[in-house]
mmCIF file of C-alpha atoms and ligand atoms in Angstrom:
data_model
loop_
_atom_site.group_PDB
_atom_site.id
_atom_site.type_symbol
_atom_site.label_atom_id
_atom_site.label_comp_id
_atom_site.label_asym_id
_atom_site.label_seq_id
_atom_site.Cartn_x
_atom_site.Cartn_y
_atom_site.Cartn_z
ATOM 1 C CA ALA A 649 118.659 225.073 73.243
ATOM 2 C CA ARG A 650 114.958 225.911 71.727
ATOM 3 C CA VAL A 651 114.411 222.713 71.162
ATOM 4 C CA ARG A 652 114.015 222.490 75.336
ATOM 5 C CA VAL A 653 111.421 225.326 75.684
ATOM 6 C CA MET A 654 109.732 224.080 72.436
ATOM 7 C CA GLU A 655 109.137 220.085 72.267
ATOM 8 C CA LEU A 656 107.720 218.583 69.764
ATOM 9 C CA GLU A 657 106.416 214.921 70.294
ATOM 10 C CA ALA A 658 105.128 213.209 66.888
ATOM 11 C CA VAL A 659 101.464 211.775 67.825
ATOM 12 C CA PRO A 660 102.084 210.232 71.441
ATOM 13 C CA ASP A 661 101.294 207.190 72.169
ATOM 14 C CA ILE A 662 99.323 207.826 75.297
ATOM 15 C CA THR A 663 95.615 206.490 75.353
ATOM 16 C CA PHE A 664 92.542 207.234 77.382
ATOM 17 C CA GLU A 665 93.278 203.597 78.962
ATOM 18 C CA GLN A 666 96.073 205.025 80.521
ATOM 19 C CA ILE A 667 94.169 207.749 82.474
ATOM 20 C CA GLY A 668 92.130 206.836 85.517
ATOM 21 C CA GLY A 669 89.259 209.032 86.431
ATOM 22 C CA LEU A 670 88.377 212.347 84.927
ATOM 23 C CA LYS A 671 85.419 210.891 82.093
ATOM 24 C CA GLU A 672 83.412 214.168 82.426
ATOM 25 C CA GLU A 673 86.768 215.746 82.141
ATOM 26 C CA ILE A 674 88.147 213.755 79.322
ATOM 27 C CA GLU A 675 84.708 213.872 77.311
ATOM 28 C CA GLU A 676 84.798 217.874 77.675
ATOM 29 C CA VAL A 677 88.400 217.987 76.177
ATOM 30 C CA ARG A 678 87.324 215.547 73.426
ATOM 31 C CA GLU A 679 84.518 217.900 72.592
ATOM 32 C CA ALA A 680 86.871 221.088 72.243
ATOM 33 C CA VAL A 681 89.911 219.729 71.254
ATOM 34 C CA GLU A 682 89.596 216.380 69.548
ATOM 35 C CA TYR A 683 86.301 216.719 67.510
ATOM 36 C CA PRO A 684 86.996 220.097 65.702
ATOM 37 C CA LEU A 685 90.530 218.477 64.309
ATOM 38 C CA THR A 686 88.453 214.769 63.448
ATOM 39 C CA ARG A 687 84.841 215.983 62.616
ATOM 40 C CA PRO A 688 85.254 219.902 61.707
ATOM 41 C CA GLU A 689 82.173 218.963 59.422
ATOM 42 C CA VAL A 690 79.671 218.671 62.218
ATOM 43 C CA PHE A 691 80.588 222.063 63.798
ATOM 44 C CA GLU A 692 80.090 223.010 60.076
ATOM 45 C CA ASP A 693 76.803 221.901 59.441
ATOM 46 C CA VAL A 694 75.536 222.590 63.215
ATOM 47 C CA GLY A 695 76.762 225.951 63.037
ATOM 48 C CA VAL A 696 78.885 226.561 65.776
ATOM 49 C CA GLU A 697 82.359 227.730 66.693
ATOM 50 C CA PRO A 698 85.132 225.530 68.859
ATOM 51 C CA PRO A 699 85.835 227.185 71.562
ATOM 52 C CA LYS A 700 89.199 228.696 70.396
ATOM 53 C CA GLY A 701 92.076 227.984 73.567
ATOM 54 C CA ILE A 702 91.047 225.273 76.662
ATOM 55 C CA LEU A 703 92.894 225.988 79.636
ATOM 56 C CA LEU A 704 93.411 223.280 82.598
ATOM 57 C CA TYR A 705 93.986 223.817 85.792
ATOM 58 C CA GLY A 706 94.517 221.891 89.062
ATOM 59 C CA PRO A 707 97.278 220.638 91.550
ATOM 60 C CA PRO A 708 99.967 218.943 89.838
ATOM 61 C CA GLY A 709 100.506 215.934 88.906
ATOM 62 C CA THR A 710 96.770 215.498 87.994
ATOM 63 C CA GLY A 711 96.912 214.687 84.802
ATOM 64 C CA LYS A 712 96.494 217.303 82.805
ATOM 65 C CA THR A 713 99.900 216.896 80.143
ATOM 66 C CA LEU A 714 98.126 212.987 79.979
ATOM 67 C CA ILE A 715 94.673 214.625 78.803
ATOM 68 C CA ALA A 716 96.678 216.216 76.325
ATOM 69 C CA LYS A 717 98.542 214.141 74.997
ATOM 70 C CA ALA A 718 95.928 211.703 75.018
ATOM 71 C CA VAL A 719 93.566 213.802 72.785
ATOM 72 C CA ALA A 720 96.321 214.636 70.208
ATOM 73 C CA HIS A 721 97.051 210.756 70.087
ATOM 74 C CA ASN A 722 93.135 210.045 68.983
ATOM 75 C CA ALA A 723 93.500 213.074 66.743
ATOM 76 C CA GLU A 724 96.557 211.678 65.378
ATOM 77 C CA ALA A 725 98.017 215.111 66.116
ATOM 78 C CA GLU A 726 101.945 216.154 66.595
ATOM 79 C CA PHE A 727 102.282 217.008 70.156
ATOM 80 C CA ILE A 728 103.895 220.837 70.496
ATOM 81 C CA ARG A 729 104.590 221.218 74.120
ATOM 82 C CA MET A 730 106.416 224.493 75.802
ATOM 83 C CA SER A 731 106.814 225.503 79.234
ATOM 84 C CA GLY A 732 105.819 229.008 80.207
ATOM 85 C CA SER A 733 108.250 229.141 82.950
ATOM 86 C CA GLU A 734 111.174 227.793 80.724
ATOM 87 C CA LEU A 735 110.069 230.958 78.542
ATOM 88 C CA VAL A 736 110.069 233.395 81.044
ATOM 89 C CA HIS A 737 113.044 231.815 83.191
ATOM 90 C CA LYS A 738 115.247 230.511 80.549
ATOM 91 C CA PHE A 739 115.108 233.036 77.164
ATOM 92 C CA ILE A 740 114.721 236.045 78.804
ATOM 93 C CA GLY A 741 114.732 238.822 76.038
ATOM 94 C CA GLU A 742 113.244 236.266 74.126
ATOM 95 C CA GLY A 743 109.894 235.399 75.146
ATOM 96 C CA ALA A 744 107.669 237.118 72.266
ATOM 97 C CA GLN A 745 109.790 236.134 68.868
ATOM 98 C CA LEU A 746 109.641 232.609 70.566
ATOM 99 C CA VAL A 747 105.642 232.728 70.843
ATOM 100 C CA ARG A 748 105.585 233.348 67.199
ATOM 101 C CA GLU A 749 107.770 230.783 65.959
ATOM 102 C CA LEU A 750 105.849 228.459 68.446
ATOM 103 C CA PHE A 751 102.295 229.459 66.476
ATOM 104 C CA THR A 752 104.245 229.341 62.955
ATOM 105 C CA PHE A 753 105.965 226.364 64.133
ATOM 106 C CA ALA A 754 102.005 224.320 64.601
ATOM 107 C CA ARG A 755 100.793 225.458 61.569
ATOM 108 C CA GLU A 756 103.831 224.053 59.725
ATOM 109 C CA HIS A 757 102.880 221.107 61.730
ATOM 110 C CA ALA A 758 98.924 220.575 61.565
ATOM 111 C CA PRO A 759 97.067 219.344 62.491
ATOM 112 C CA SER A 760 98.932 219.811 66.005
ATOM 113 C CA ILE A 761 97.669 220.441 69.508
ATOM 114 C CA VAL A 762 99.903 223.348 70.909
ATOM 115 C CA PHE A 763 100.056 222.577 74.644
ATOM 116 C CA ILE A 764 101.461 225.559 77.230
ATOM 117 C CA ASP A 765 102.394 224.323 80.154
ATOM 118 C CA GLU A 766 102.594 226.704 83.723
ATOM 119 C CA ILE A 767 100.867 229.374 81.447
ATOM 120 C CA ASP A 768 100.760 231.427 84.829
ATOM 121 C CA ALA A 769 104.193 232.030 84.456
ATOM 122 C CA VAL A 770 103.803 234.110 81.438
ATOM 123 C CA ALA A 771 100.238 235.462 82.345
ATOM 124 C CA SER A 772 99.704 236.008 85.912
ATOM 125 C CA MET A 773 98.282 239.149 87.099
ATOM 126 C CA ARG A 774 100.976 241.811 87.982
ATOM 127 C CA THR A 775 102.343 240.912 91.229
ATOM 128 C CA ASN A 776 104.625 242.938 93.991
ATOM 129 C CA ASP A 777 107.818 240.744 93.424
ATOM 130 C CA GLY A 778 108.524 242.196 89.957
ATOM 131 C CA THR A 779 109.288 238.948 88.309
ATOM 132 C CA SER A 780 105.845 238.530 86.565
ATOM 133 C CA GLY A 781 104.653 242.081 85.961
ATOM 134 C CA SER A 782 108.597 242.717 84.101
ATOM 135 C CA ALA A 783 108.301 244.279 81.072
ATOM 136 C CA GLU A 784 109.653 241.194 79.250
ATOM 137 C CA VAL A 785 106.893 239.238 80.390
ATOM 138 C CA GLN A 786 104.095 241.386 79.431
ATOM 139 C CA ARG A 787 105.877 241.839 75.737
ATOM 140 C CA THR A 788 105.658 237.813 75.842
ATOM 141 C CA LEU A 789 102.042 237.807 77.240
ATOM 142 C CA MET A 790 100.742 240.234 74.348
ATOM 143 C CA GLN A 791 102.500 238.281 71.829
ATOM 144 C CA LEU A 792 100.423 235.180 73.032
ATOM 145 C CA LEU A 793 97.297 237.383 72.534
ATOM 146 C CA ALA A 794 98.118 238.692 69.290
ATOM 147 C CA GLU A 795 98.572 235.068 68.205
ATOM 148 C CA MET A 796 95.399 233.629 69.695
ATOM 149 C CA ASP A 797 93.504 236.672 68.553
ATOM 150 C CA GLY A 798 94.697 236.110 65.161
ATOM 151 C CA PHE A 799 93.821 232.888 65.066
ATOM 152 C CA ASP A 800 91.522 230.523 63.067
ATOM 153 C CA ASN A 801 89.667 228.221 65.716
ATOM 154 C CA ARG A 802 88.391 226.056 62.514
ATOM 155 C CA GLY A 803 91.987 225.440 61.601
ATOM 156 C CA ASN A 804 93.284 222.357 62.577
ATOM 157 C CA VAL A 805 95.635 223.248 64.921
ATOM 158 C CA ARG A 806 94.169 223.659 68.740
ATOM 159 C CA ILE A 807 95.411 225.588 71.590
ATOM 160 C CA MET A 808 95.409 224.117 75.118
ATOM 161 C CA ALA A 809 97.138 225.632 78.202
ATOM 162 C CA ALA A 810 97.616 224.402 81.766
ATOM 163 C CA THR A 811 98.194 225.949 85.262
ATOM 164 C CA ASN A 812 98.340 225.201 88.806
ATOM 165 C CA ARG A 813 97.017 228.469 89.944
ATOM 166 C CA VAL A 814 94.235 229.724 87.485
ATOM 167 C CA ASP A 815 93.484 232.673 90.564
ATOM 168 C CA MET A 816 96.730 233.778 89.894
ATOM 169 C CA LEU A 817 95.547 234.563 85.966
ATOM 170 C CA ASP A 818 95.468 237.711 84.058
ATOM 171 C CA PRO A 819 91.767 238.112 83.338
ATOM 172 C CA ALA A 820 93.173 239.265 79.635
ATOM 173 C CA ILE A 821 93.990 235.600 78.866
ATOM 174 C CA LEU A 822 90.318 234.451 79.969
ATOM 175 C CA ARG A 823 88.286 236.568 77.796
ATOM 176 C CA PRO A 824 86.053 234.850 74.964
ATOM 177 C CA GLY A 825 88.350 233.960 71.908
ATOM 178 C CA ARG A 826 91.169 233.469 73.810
ATOM 179 C CA PHE A 827 91.099 230.624 76.426
ATOM 180 C CA ASP A 828 87.431 230.880 76.998
ATOM 181 C CA ARG A 829 86.877 226.726 78.244
ATOM 182 C CA ILE A 830 88.574 226.395 81.380
ATOM 183 C CA ILE A 831 88.457 222.964 82.745
ATOM 184 C CA GLU A 832 89.346 221.822 86.202
ATOM 185 C CA ILE A 833 91.397 218.788 86.372
ATOM 186 C CA PRO A 834 91.034 217.839 90.534
ATOM 187 C CA VAL A 835 92.576 215.291 92.765
ATOM 188 C CA PRO A 836 90.889 212.046 92.374
ATOM 189 C CA ASP A 837 88.433 210.586 94.512
ATOM 190 C CA VAL A 838 88.449 207.056 95.784
ATOM 191 C CA ASP A 839 86.795 205.618 92.743
ATOM 192 C CA SER A 840 89.576 207.250 90.451
ATOM 193 C CA ARG A 841 92.256 206.484 92.806
ATOM 194 C CA ARG A 842 91.109 202.656 92.448
ATOM 195 C CA GLU A 843 91.350 203.189 88.856
ATOM 196 C CA ILE A 844 95.264 204.539 88.454
ATOM 197 C CA PHE A 845 96.242 201.814 90.853
ATOM 198 C CA LYS A 846 94.747 199.330 88.479
ATOM 199 C CA ILE A 847 96.790 201.096 85.701
ATOM 200 C CA HIS A 848 99.838 201.381 87.737
ATOM 201 C CA THR A 849 100.091 197.786 88.737
ATOM 202 C CA ALA A 850 98.678 196.354 85.746
ATOM 203 C CA ARG A 851 102.460 194.767 85.083
ATOM 204 C CA MET A 852 103.150 194.306 88.250
ATOM 205 C CA ASN A 853 103.670 190.880 89.911
ATOM 206 C CA LEU A 854 101.557 191.518 92.902
ATOM 207 C CA SER A 855 101.212 189.258 96.055
ATOM 208 C CA GLY A 856 98.423 189.189 98.932
ATOM 209 C CA VAL A 857 98.105 192.898 97.676
ATOM 210 C CA SER A 858 94.274 194.590 98.475
ATOM 211 C CA LEU A 859 94.543 197.773 96.451
ATOM 212 C CA GLU A 860 90.811 198.431 98.720
ATOM 213 C CA GLY A 861 93.059 198.846 101.642
ATOM 214 C CA LEU A 862 95.515 201.161 100.183
ATOM 215 C CA LEU A 863 92.565 203.851 98.958
ATOM 216 C CA PRO A 864 91.481 205.033 102.337
ATOM 217 C CA LEU A 865 95.732 206.132 102.840
ATOM 218 C CA THR A 866 96.094 207.770 99.883
ATOM 219 C CA GLU A 867 93.145 210.156 99.836
ATOM 220 C CA GLY A 868 94.235 213.696 98.483
ATOM 221 C CA MET A 869 97.200 212.044 97.257
ATOM 222 C CA THR A 870 97.244 212.724 92.934
ATOM 223 C CA GLY A 871 97.638 210.322 89.738
ATOM 224 C CA ALA A 872 101.624 211.209 90.258
ATOM 225 C CA GLU A 873 101.838 210.322 93.624
ATOM 226 C CA ILE A 874 99.905 207.100 93.179
ATOM 227 C CA GLN A 875 102.649 206.397 90.118
ATOM 228 C CA ALA A 876 105.069 207.264 92.596
ATOM 229 C CA ILE A 877 104.067 204.809 95.263
ATOM 230 C CA CYS A 878 103.268 202.098 92.667
ATOM 231 C CA ARG A 879 106.862 202.544 91.584
ATOM 232 C CA GLU A 880 108.856 202.573 94.930
ATOM 233 C CA ALA A 881 106.872 199.548 96.041
ATOM 234 C CA GLY A 882 108.555 197.523 93.385
ATOM 235 C CA MET A 883 111.683 199.067 94.262
ATOM 236 C CA ARG A 884 111.274 197.341 97.686
ATOM 237 C CA ALA A 885 110.836 194.089 96.058
ATOM 238 C CA VAL A 886 113.746 194.319 94.118
ATOM 239 C CA ARG A 887 115.839 195.385 96.761
ATOM 240 C CA ARG A 888 114.685 192.504 99.043
ATOM 241 C CA ASN A 889 115.586 190.274 95.752
ATOM 242 C CA VAL A 890 112.093 188.787 95.572
ATOM 243 C CA ARG A 891 110.297 188.570 92.686
ATOM 244 C CA LYS A 892 106.636 189.690 93.801
ATOM 245 C CA VAL A 893 105.171 192.715 95.397
ATOM 246 C CA GLU A 894 103.924 192.613 98.383
ATOM 247 C CA HIS A 895 101.234 194.383 100.720
ATOM 248 C CA ALA A 896 103.511 195.626 103.286
ATOM 249 C CA ASP A 897 105.811 197.392 100.343
ATOM 250 C CA PHE A 898 102.897 199.220 99.192
ATOM 251 C CA LEU A 899 102.497 200.693 102.537
ATOM 252 C CA GLU A 900 106.066 201.676 103.380
ATOM 253 C CA ALA A 901 105.728 203.158 99.939
ATOM 254 C CA ILE A 902 102.720 205.266 101.019
ATOM 255 C CA GLU A 903 104.638 205.960 103.712
ATOM 256 C CA LYS A 904 107.489 207.313 102.061
ATOM 257 C CA VAL A 905 106.027 209.257 99.241
ATOM 258 C CA GLY A 906 103.224 211.010 101.707
ATOM 259 C CA HIS A 907 106.659 211.920 103.587
ATOM 260 C CA ALA A 908 108.431 213.587 100.239
ATOM 261 C CA GLU A 909 105.631 215.115 99.443
ATOM 262 C CA LYS A 910 105.174 216.867 103.008
ATOM 263 C CA ASN A 911 109.376 218.082 102.907
ATOM 264 C CA ALA A 912 108.936 219.150 99.294
ATOM 265 C CA PRO A 913 110.631 222.672 99.333
ATOM 266 C CA ASP A 914 108.251 223.880 96.932
ATOM 267 C CA SER A 915 104.767 222.896 97.161
ATOM 268 C CA ARG A 916 102.745 225.140 95.703
ATOM 269 C CA MET A 917 99.308 223.729 96.821
HETATM 270 P P1 LIG B 221 101.730 219.320 86.113
HETATM 271 O O1 LIG B 221 101.241 220.514 86.574
HETATM 272 O O2 LIG B 221 102.895 218.919 87.256
HETATM 273 O O3 LIG B 221 102.666 219.278 85.196
HETATM 274 P P2 LIG B 221 99.658 217.588 85.273
HETATM 275 O O4 LIG B 221 98.515 217.579 85.406
HETATM 276 O O5 LIG B 221 100.101 217.644 83.753
HETATM 277 O O6 LIG B 221 101.143 218.352 86.453
HETATM 278 P P3 LIG B 221 100.925 214.753 84.534
HETATM 279 O O7 LIG B 221 102.373 214.917 83.836
HETATM 280 O O8 LIG B 221 99.732 214.727 83.517
HETATM 281 O O9 LIG B 221 100.273 215.810 85.668
HETATM 282 O O10 LIG B 221 100.900 213.511 85.473
HETATM 283 C C1 LIG B 221 102.110 213.126 86.238
HETATM 284 C C2 LIG B 221 102.268 211.402 86.024
HETATM 285 O O11 LIG B 221 101.405 211.456 86.985
HETATM 286 C C3 LIG B 221 101.363 210.763 84.630
HETATM 287 O O12 LIG B 221 102.741 210.516 83.528
HETATM 288 C C4 LIG B 221 101.002 209.818 85.136
HETATM 289 O O13 LIG B 221 101.654 208.528 85.230
HETATM 290 C C5 LIG B 221 100.705 209.733 86.583
HETATM 291 N N1 LIG B 221 98.983 210.028 86.969
HETATM 292 C C6 LIG B 221 98.655 211.847 86.914
HETATM 293 N N2 LIG B 221 97.448 211.696 86.583
HETATM 294 C C7 LIG B 221 97.020 210.298 86.679
HETATM 295 C C8 LIG B 221 95.732 209.945 86.162
HETATM 296 N N3 LIG B 221 94.175 210.115 86.494
HETATM 297 N N4 LIG B 221 95.588 208.751 85.550
HETATM 298 C C9 LIG B 221 96.859 207.784 85.794
HETATM 299 N N5 LIG B 221 97.913 208.159 86.071
HETATM 300 C C10 LIG B 221 98.056 209.569 86.235
#
């Protein structure tokens, strides 16, 4: 069961070319995560410590995991992912121990990048619903803070986390020496959506599709939704038993994905 809460991906194969937009955000993450691994001597020479933990925040499906994996790819680092919500909901009573194991594991697999997804599940401010503030979750959080405090930021393990709700986080986690570099990963603007469409249609056989025409119709949609639209448009061509995807397939796909989004029972943002 532990393999699920802690997932190892030996050097992911995601590259920056597969990420649309987010150029500045990517550069910021590279400075904080990749360069300390690939050119530690620069930090030594300049006499500056790299940031300890990097927190990416933004709506679901905007590319946070993608960036973390691409950075691991570039740094030729192992990618170790832990889900904060699984840690809290599926491994009751084991949270603190698993956090300890996570850091040990990361050191054993260095150079490595630890990515804690949905960190809000572990590190939310105390709330009234009795879950996020439970003694068990508090113990898990304390262990995480202790691991970060005892961590050498010049070593070859880098720590990243992601959340959809930065406003909910316990300020203790954001203090200097913990997750002290906070980077917003926003919903894509029109230029980024164009790039994302190009990425996800690159291998599709298109006929008379105006990507430009799709851009105004997808305002506010995330990279994950655009990927879903491209897949759905392709499926429509398959269903019609034709070999080319047409503009109308995309229009219908946008309609469908847009509706699915509105009706989702748990749309968090
Ligand atoms: P969550 O908060 O739900 O974990 P996330 O921000 O980590 O979301 P990702 O897992 O990185 O989102 O993105 C999901 C999928 O959406 C990616 O595998 C990719 O196919 C697509 N996607 C998201 N953002 C982009 C982007 N900027 N460029 C290209 N594809 C993207």
